[in-house]
């Protein structure tokens, strides 16, 4: 079984674990995660929530999920962890696996701070207990200031890898990147690319230069990269290459992540980033035109399928590392363009038909579905 065999796994394909006989029917992935302690960053975010839900529901025998959570807006770590499970996406989990809450432990920390803002006690706890790490945390704002983007997307990854090196029984470490981390290249293959600048130099500039000066030279630093998000995710992959030597590390590069396909419920999303904001703006009539090439690929992937690939990749990395401690870092591009191509023009038409069928817009409101490639009516 390979990762490609597991990308579309859902709970219907996984056995119920209600008897001693059932315990012997675990899939290879379930068996790998059985009795493991997992550390997750970005747990309060969009992808992080789906990852938590999927692990608790489909890998019922996990031991503990340690969630890195920071205090925010007067709410402490305990309160914020409790709020995670208030979301509608956990209703299915509560029905199928009601006794799960004791498996979730909040760890106070902050990816904007050195060493993830961890206390000495929590750092030791993680070193002693954790077997699997999912580094999901990132700032995905395209207009984020460079010093903040570097702190979260670059330094936090380095600090986490250094912590992982101290973990006594680390089986797998997955760094969630983006399919656009090497967007300056004509073709993005599943390999490391030569960094445009050394990550240590980037960190030094971000931490030492005055903010105003850094803001002025940011366009020069970015060079061919369109924004600080793509640039820092590119640099972060160099961190993984350098700091992950000798560790069971892998990188998953999803493209544009949108709402769930079907797990745990269809069409769930909790943000208005990227493509979602475009679709929502068009649906309510705020966005009339979109400046783009209508023939470009709409490379979007559902978040539940991305999470499946992350979990499956963690299993494959861990399994192969047990066989070969010197194995090269695996990189997985998870995108839709090769297997299920849809250009923006087709996406526009499908969305329009959907809105009409649901009586959200009238057919009479659709004045022109054949417009210029640079700007077309939604």
XYZ file of C-alpha atoms in Angstrom:
378
model
C 0.000 0.000 0.000
C 1.302 3.446 -0.921
C 0.219 6.970 -0.098
C -1.632 7.185 -3.406
C -3.784 4.240 -2.302
C -4.873 6.085 0.810
C -5.542 9.636 -0.325
C -9.260 9.014 -0.757
C -9.771 6.958 2.380
C -12.849 7.806 4.409
C -14.356 6.358 7.532
C -16.587 3.983 5.573
C -13.516 2.008 4.515
C -12.131 1.687 8.033
C -13.244 -1.119 10.362
C -15.165 -0.572 13.570
C -12.995 -1.448 16.549
C -15.485 -2.902 18.999
C -14.034 -6.331 19.756
C -10.748 -8.122 20.230
C -11.120 -9.574 16.729
C -11.659 -6.091 15.316
C -8.408 -4.949 16.890
C -6.635 -7.382 14.564
C -8.317 -5.811 11.511
C -6.542 -2.478 11.668
C -5.379 -0.987 8.403
C -1.617 -0.385 8.126
C -2.226 3.309 8.777
C -4.388 2.684 11.845
C -1.824 0.234 13.155
C 0.972 2.780 12.707
C -0.875 5.435 14.718
C -2.056 3.020 17.409
C -0.840 4.103 20.877
C 1.053 7.076 19.431
C 1.355 10.517 20.981
C 0.988 13.211 18.336
C 2.037 16.856 18.500
C 0.115 19.241 16.226
C 0.802 22.902 15.509
C -1.873 25.032 13.872
C -4.536 23.003 15.648
C -7.036 25.861 15.953
C -6.874 26.619 12.234
C -8.799 25.393 9.215
C -6.676 22.388 8.267
C -5.714 21.663 11.871
C -9.302 21.114 13.000
C -10.015 18.627 10.225
C -6.759 16.820 11.035
C -7.733 16.486 14.704
C -11.206 15.219 13.827
C -9.922 12.669 11.326
C -7.270 11.274 13.662
C -9.676 10.880 16.578
C -12.427 9.326 14.462
C -10.534 7.114 12.018
C -7.484 6.265 14.128
C -9.365 5.591 17.348
C -6.409 3.978 19.090
C -4.188 7.057 19.141
C -3.007 7.708 22.658
C -2.782 11.501 22.983
C -2.984 14.569 20.775
C -0.865 17.423 22.105
C -2.084 20.692 20.585
C 0.100 23.791 20.525
C -2.266 26.646 21.401
C -1.634 30.248 22.397
C -3.713 32.420 24.658
C -5.726 34.902 22.619
C -8.122 37.769 23.305
C -8.231 37.058 27.019
C -8.871 33.336 26.539
C -6.437 30.862 28.045
C -5.214 27.648 26.436
C -7.825 25.446 28.132
C -10.693 27.639 26.924
C -9.390 27.762 23.370
C -8.982 23.983 23.228
C -12.561 23.554 24.446
C -13.747 25.959 21.749
C -12.172 23.782 19.060
C -14.715 21.070 19.813
C -17.686 23.443 19.735
C -17.504 23.342 15.950
C -20.152 21.434 13.992
C -17.492 19.257 12.349
C -17.044 17.343 15.614
C -20.678 16.207 15.851
C -19.955 13.026 13.908
C -16.989 12.292 16.175
C -19.128 12.763 19.284
C -21.648 10.240 17.936
C -19.162 7.620 16.763
C -16.454 8.016 19.423
C -17.983 9.896 22.363
C -15.110 9.176 24.757
C -12.344 11.107 23.047
C -11.851 14.306 25.008
C -9.349 12.814 27.481
C -7.011 12.164 24.554
C -6.572 15.869 23.783
C -4.101 17.997 25.752
C -3.437 21.682 25.177
C 0.177 22.868 25.269
C 0.754 26.585 25.811
C 2.931 28.034 23.076
C 3.196 30.572 20.284
C 4.824 30.166 16.868
C 5.718 33.856 16.793
C 8.042 33.368 19.783
C 11.502 31.771 19.924
C 11.427 28.043 20.751
C 7.665 28.114 20.120
C 7.154 29.882 23.445
C 7.236 26.536 25.261
C 7.882 26.251 28.977
C 10.741 24.056 30.183
C 8.231 21.568 31.606
C 6.193 21.287 28.404
C 9.319 21.004 26.299
C 10.475 18.048 28.397
C 7.003 16.489 28.192
C 7.057 16.635 24.408
C 10.586 15.247 24.208
C 9.619 12.315 26.428
C 6.212 11.492 24.945
C 5.774 12.534 21.309
C 6.077 10.000 18.477
C 4.582 11.914 15.534
C 4.654 15.623 14.658
C 2.351 17.434 12.239
C 3.624 20.957 11.659
C 0.574 22.670 10.191
C 0.910 26.177 11.659
C 1.561 29.009 9.206
C 0.512 32.530 8.426
C -1.234 32.344 5.060
C -1.757 36.068 4.597
C -0.232 37.178 1.316
C 0.395 40.692 2.649
C 1.917 39.634 5.977
C 4.901 41.705 7.069
C 8.114 39.861 6.348
C 9.347 39.781 9.945
C 6.122 38.122 11.112
C 5.998 35.702 8.175
C 9.604 34.665 8.828
C 8.957 34.139 12.537
C 5.945 31.876 11.961
C 6.754 30.146 8.680
C 10.535 29.812 8.989
C 11.868 30.127 12.534
C 9.049 28.122 14.129
C 9.772 25.252 11.744
C 13.461 25.328 12.604
C 12.747 25.397 16.335
C 10.290 22.522 16.011
C 12.761 20.386 14.068
C 15.396 21.043 16.711
C 12.894 19.982 19.354
C 12.014 16.883 17.312
C 15.678 15.882 17.295
C 15.468 15.668 21.083
C 12.348 13.485 21.061
C 13.187 10.046 22.418
C 10.908 8.012 20.156
C 10.118 10.088 17.079
C 8.552 7.999 14.313
C 7.452 10.629 11.813
C 7.491 14.381 11.219
C 5.321 16.010 8.538
C 5.858 19.605 7.481
C 2.849 21.038 5.635
C 4.101 23.373 2.919
C 2.341 24.601 -0.232
C 2.409 23.632 -3.895
C 3.395 27.245 -4.584
C 6.534 27.247 -2.437
C 8.584 27.091 -5.634
C 6.259 29.093 -7.870
C 9.205 30.911 -9.443
C 10.086 27.637 -11.186
C 8.333 26.597 -14.399
C 7.734 23.094 -13.054
C 7.379 21.978 -9.446
C 8.570 18.419 -8.970
C 8.590 16.383 -5.769
C 12.083 17.432 -4.810
C 13.961 20.176 -2.987
C 14.812 23.283 -4.973
C 17.887 25.398 -4.468
C 16.862 28.190 -2.077
C 17.036 31.735 -3.391
C 18.596 32.767 -0.089
C 19.934 30.957 2.967
C 17.295 30.645 5.690
C 19.770 31.731 8.368
C 20.351 35.019 6.556
C 16.615 35.569 6.158
C 16.059 34.988 9.868
C 18.930 37.283 10.778
C 17.542 40.114 8.622
C 14.001 39.669 9.915
C 15.137 39.707 13.532
C 17.774 42.446 13.384
C 16.654 45.075 10.867
C 14.253 47.855 11.915
C 10.731 47.127 10.708
C 10.519 50.199 8.468
C 13.792 49.350 6.769
C 12.716 45.739 6.313
C 9.426 46.869 4.775
C 11.300 49.007 2.243
C 13.619 46.245 1.086
C 11.005 43.462 1.159
C 10.261 43.734 -2.610
C 13.975 43.292 -3.323
C 14.184 40.281 -1.012
C 11.105 38.655 -2.543
C 12.512 39.046 -6.067
C 10.411 36.707 -8.265
C 8.117 35.589 -5.456
C 4.679 37.269 -5.493
C 4.268 37.664 -1.730
C 5.789 36.978 1.679
C 3.723 33.800 2.074
C 5.165 31.995 -0.955
C 8.655 33.298 -0.191
C 8.753 32.176 3.444
C 7.233 28.780 2.627
C 9.999 28.377 0.041
C 12.643 29.250 2.626
C 10.983 26.935 5.158
C 11.573 23.952 2.888
C 15.287 24.703 3.028
C 14.959 24.610 6.816
C 13.506 21.098 6.542
C 16.303 20.011 4.222
C 19.039 21.314 6.536
C 17.573 20.686 9.982
C 15.800 17.428 9.137
C 18.892 15.407 8.232
C 18.721 12.034 9.956
C 15.097 12.501 11.021
C 11.961 10.757 9.648
C 10.788 13.936 7.932
C 8.485 14.505 4.979
C 6.865 17.483 3.255
C 3.293 17.677 1.963
C 2.573 20.428 -0.574
C -1.166 20.986 -1.058
C -2.348 23.493 -3.649
C -5.310 25.839 -2.996
C -7.180 24.253 -0.084
C -10.943 24.745 -0.046
C -13.929 23.322 1.834
C -14.452 19.664 2.697
C -15.574 17.250 0.015
C -17.530 14.990 2.365
C -15.718 14.390 5.672
C -16.848 14.812 8.335
C -19.585 16.850 6.641
C -19.717 18.193 3.075
C -18.791 21.770 2.167
C -17.518 22.876 5.595
C -15.151 25.827 5.742
C -14.403 28.454 8.379
C -12.552 31.163 6.456
C -12.724 33.418 3.422
C -9.172 33.004 2.189
C -8.198 32.585 -1.456
C -10.635 30.865 -3.780
C -13.311 30.671 -1.084
C -13.400 34.444 -0.801
C -13.771 34.741 -4.573
C -16.653 32.258 -4.700
C -18.407 33.788 -1.701
C -17.996 37.313 -3.034
C -19.475 36.283 -6.364
C -22.331 34.391 -4.716
C -23.538 37.421 -2.759
C -23.042 39.805 -5.661
C -20.125 41.803 -4.262
C -17.555 40.559 -6.755
C -18.489 41.267 -10.364
C -15.240 40.546 -12.193
C -12.069 38.578 -11.591
C -8.817 39.562 -13.265
C -7.182 36.363 -14.441
C -6.483 34.113 -17.389
C -9.636 32.026 -17.774
C -7.621 29.148 -19.245
C -5.343 28.729 -16.229
C -5.873 25.659 -14.081
C -8.027 26.133 -11.003
C -5.775 24.011 -8.829
C -8.012 23.522 -5.813
C -8.204 20.567 -3.417
C -10.703 19.752 -0.623
C -9.330 20.044 2.900
C -10.493 16.569 3.985
C -8.539 14.979 1.131
C -5.499 17.069 2.036
C -5.731 15.800 5.611
C -5.990 12.220 4.353
C -2.784 12.748 2.398
C -1.046 14.281 5.428
C -1.961 11.318 7.641
C -1.033 8.793 4.953
C 2.267 10.563 4.307
C 3.093 10.443 8.004
C 2.542 6.699 7.943
C 4.685 6.157 4.844
C 7.521 8.337 6.151
C 7.543 6.480 9.462
C 7.308 3.044 7.888
C 10.112 3.630 5.403
C 12.362 5.249 8.008
C 12.127 2.097 10.118
C 13.560 0.188 7.152
C 16.158 2.762 6.133
C 17.409 5.376 8.593
C 19.301 7.108 5.782
C 16.304 7.518 3.491
C 16.014 10.850 1.696
C 13.308 13.284 2.713
C 10.115 12.496 0.818
C 8.086 15.303 -0.731
C 4.460 14.914 -1.796
C 2.778 17.388 -4.154
C -0.951 17.183 -3.510
C -2.853 18.996 -6.224
C -5.610 18.455 -8.756
C -4.179 19.657 -12.046
C -2.887 16.355 -13.417
C -5.727 14.007 -12.473
C -8.793 16.238 -12.477
C -8.134 19.311 -14.584
C -10.498 22.260 -14.292
C -9.663 25.692 -15.639
C -11.094 28.868 -14.119
C -13.548 29.205 -16.988
C -15.099 25.812 -16.204
C -15.068 26.569 -12.491
C -16.953 29.806 -13.158
C -19.636 28.020 -15.180
C -20.051 25.229 -12.616
C -20.393 27.745 -9.809
C -22.920 29.808 -11.763
C -25.056 26.743 -12.552
C -24.934 25.725 -8.892
C -26.063 29.171 -7.747
C -28.912 29.180 -10.266
C -30.068 25.698 -9.265
C -30.135 26.734 -5.623
C -32.090 29.888 -6.528
C -29.317 32.097 -5.187
C -29.184 34.039 -8.456
C -31.632 34.382 -11.350
C -30.912 33.260 -14.869
C -31.813 36.770 -15.994
C -28.906 38.098 -13.922
C -26.407 36.171 -16.014
C -25.794 38.662 -18.775
C -22.649 37.286 -20.329
C -20.853 33.997 -19.809
C -18.429 34.587 -22.657
C -16.115 37.480 -21.845
C -12.472 38.367 -22.273
C -9.839 36.137 -20.710
C -8.366 38.975 -18.666
C -11.578 39.893 -16.860
C -14.785 37.928 -16.980
C -18.160 38.297 -15.336
C -18.910 36.010 -12.443
